[in-house]
Coordinates of C-alpha atoms in Angstrom, one line a residue:
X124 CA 161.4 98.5 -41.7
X125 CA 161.9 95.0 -43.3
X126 CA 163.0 96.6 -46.7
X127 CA 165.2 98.8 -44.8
X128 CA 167.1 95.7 -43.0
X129 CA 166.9 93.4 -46.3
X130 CA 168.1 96.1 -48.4
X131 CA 171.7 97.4 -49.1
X132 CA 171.5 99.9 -46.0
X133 CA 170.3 96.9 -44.0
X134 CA 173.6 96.2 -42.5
X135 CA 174.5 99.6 -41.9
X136 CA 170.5 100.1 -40.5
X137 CA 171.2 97.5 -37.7
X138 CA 175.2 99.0 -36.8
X139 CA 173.2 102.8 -35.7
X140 CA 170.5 100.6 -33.8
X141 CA 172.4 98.3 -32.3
X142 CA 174.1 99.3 -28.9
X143 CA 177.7 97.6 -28.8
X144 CA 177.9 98.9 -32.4
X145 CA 180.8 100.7 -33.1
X146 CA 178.6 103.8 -34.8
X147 CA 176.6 103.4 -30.9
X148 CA 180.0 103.4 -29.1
X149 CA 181.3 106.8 -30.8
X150 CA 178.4 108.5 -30.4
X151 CA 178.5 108.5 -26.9
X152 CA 181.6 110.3 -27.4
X153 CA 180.1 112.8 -29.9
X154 CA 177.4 113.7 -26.9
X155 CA 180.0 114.2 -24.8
X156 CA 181.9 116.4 -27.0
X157 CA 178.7 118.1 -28.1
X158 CA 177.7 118.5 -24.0
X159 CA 181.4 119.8 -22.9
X160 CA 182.8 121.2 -26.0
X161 CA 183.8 124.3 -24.2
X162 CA 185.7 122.5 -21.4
X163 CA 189.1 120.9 -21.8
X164 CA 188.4 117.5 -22.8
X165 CA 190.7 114.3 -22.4
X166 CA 190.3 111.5 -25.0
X167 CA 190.6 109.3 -22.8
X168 CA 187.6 110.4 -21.4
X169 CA 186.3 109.8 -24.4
X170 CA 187.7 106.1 -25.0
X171 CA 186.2 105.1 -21.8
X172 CA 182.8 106.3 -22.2
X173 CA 182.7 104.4 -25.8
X174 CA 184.4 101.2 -24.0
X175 CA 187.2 101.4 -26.7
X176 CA 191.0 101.3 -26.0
X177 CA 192.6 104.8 -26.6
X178 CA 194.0 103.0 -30.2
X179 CA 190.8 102.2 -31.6
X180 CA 188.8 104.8 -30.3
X181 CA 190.7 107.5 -32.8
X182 CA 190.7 105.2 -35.6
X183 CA 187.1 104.2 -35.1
X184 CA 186.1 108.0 -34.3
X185 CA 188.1 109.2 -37.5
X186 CA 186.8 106.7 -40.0
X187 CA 182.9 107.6 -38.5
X188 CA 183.7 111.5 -38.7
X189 CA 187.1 112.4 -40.6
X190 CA 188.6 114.1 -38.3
X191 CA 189.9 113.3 -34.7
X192 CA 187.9 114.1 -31.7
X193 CA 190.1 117.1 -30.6
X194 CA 189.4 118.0 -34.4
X195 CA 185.6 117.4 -34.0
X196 CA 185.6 119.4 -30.8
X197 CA 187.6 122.6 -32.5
X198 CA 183.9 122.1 -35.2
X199 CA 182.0 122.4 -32.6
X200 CA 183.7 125.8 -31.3
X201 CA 184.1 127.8 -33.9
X202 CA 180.5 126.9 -35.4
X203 CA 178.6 128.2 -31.9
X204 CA 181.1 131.0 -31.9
X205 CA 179.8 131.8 -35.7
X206 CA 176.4 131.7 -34.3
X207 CA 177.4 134.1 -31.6
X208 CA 178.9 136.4 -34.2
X209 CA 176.6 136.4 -36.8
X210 CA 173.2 136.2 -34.6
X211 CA 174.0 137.4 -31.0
X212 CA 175.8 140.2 -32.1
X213 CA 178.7 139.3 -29.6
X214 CA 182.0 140.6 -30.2
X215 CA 184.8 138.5 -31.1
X216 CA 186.6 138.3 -27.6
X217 CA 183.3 137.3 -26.2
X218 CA 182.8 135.0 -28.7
X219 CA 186.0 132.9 -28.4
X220 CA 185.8 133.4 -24.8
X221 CA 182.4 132.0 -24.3
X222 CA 183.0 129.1 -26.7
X223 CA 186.1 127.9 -24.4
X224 CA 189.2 129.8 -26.3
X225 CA 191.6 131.3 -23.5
X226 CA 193.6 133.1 -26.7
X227 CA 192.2 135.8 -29.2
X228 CA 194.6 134.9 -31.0
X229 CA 194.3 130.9 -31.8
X230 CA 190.5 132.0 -31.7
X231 CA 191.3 134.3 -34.8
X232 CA 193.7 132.3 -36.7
X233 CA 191.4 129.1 -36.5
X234 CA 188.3 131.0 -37.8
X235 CA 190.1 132.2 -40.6
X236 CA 191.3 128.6 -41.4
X237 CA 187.9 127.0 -41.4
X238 CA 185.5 130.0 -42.3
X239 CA 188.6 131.2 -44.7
X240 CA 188.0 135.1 -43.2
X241 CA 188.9 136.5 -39.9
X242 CA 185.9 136.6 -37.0
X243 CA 186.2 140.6 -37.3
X244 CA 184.8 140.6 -40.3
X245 CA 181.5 139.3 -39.7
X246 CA 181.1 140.4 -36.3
X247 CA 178.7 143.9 -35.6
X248 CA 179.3 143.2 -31.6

């Protein structure tokens, strides 16, 4: 542990340990995300439970993750709704509806965006 802290990663060692750390603050937000990701979520929400402002909450969230939280959240949906396709043998309505979509549609057109093909081609359901 003492080479770890005197080391180059030392600094960035103590920031995921340390609770008022900003990597500490976001990942309460992360949890939340991760917890609720099918539910309508408002950063705000979010802010609060990191005890950040609105402001530095999204540039502290982007610069730990690359993308914004509503970004982050979209991950988290299509990635379960994957699973669902590809291992549950769900079909795709039941998919996007059970990973919090209300439209086949933006369901459809945002898992050809990040998967690059359409959820109808993967899914058996």
């Amino acid at each position: 542990m003492l080479r770890l802290l005197a080391s180059d990663l030392g600094s960035w060692a103590l920031e995921i340990v340390s609770p008022d750390s900003r990597v500490s603050k976001i990942t309460k937000a992360i949890d939340i995300l991760k917890k609720d990701y099918k539910e309508s979520i408002r950063i705000g929400r979010l802010a609060d439970a990191s005890n950040l402002s609105l402001s530095s909450f999204n540039r502290q969230f982007k610069a730990l993750t690359g993308t914004t939280p509503l970004q982050y959240q979209k991950q988290l949906r299509l990635h379960e709704a994957d699973r669902l396709l590809r291992f549950e043998k769900r079909s795709v309505s039941q998919a996007a509806f059970s990973v919090g979509y209300s439209s086949l549609a933006q369901f459809s057109g945002d898992y050809k965006k990040f998967f690059g093909q359409l959820p109808s081609q993967v899914s058996v359901g």
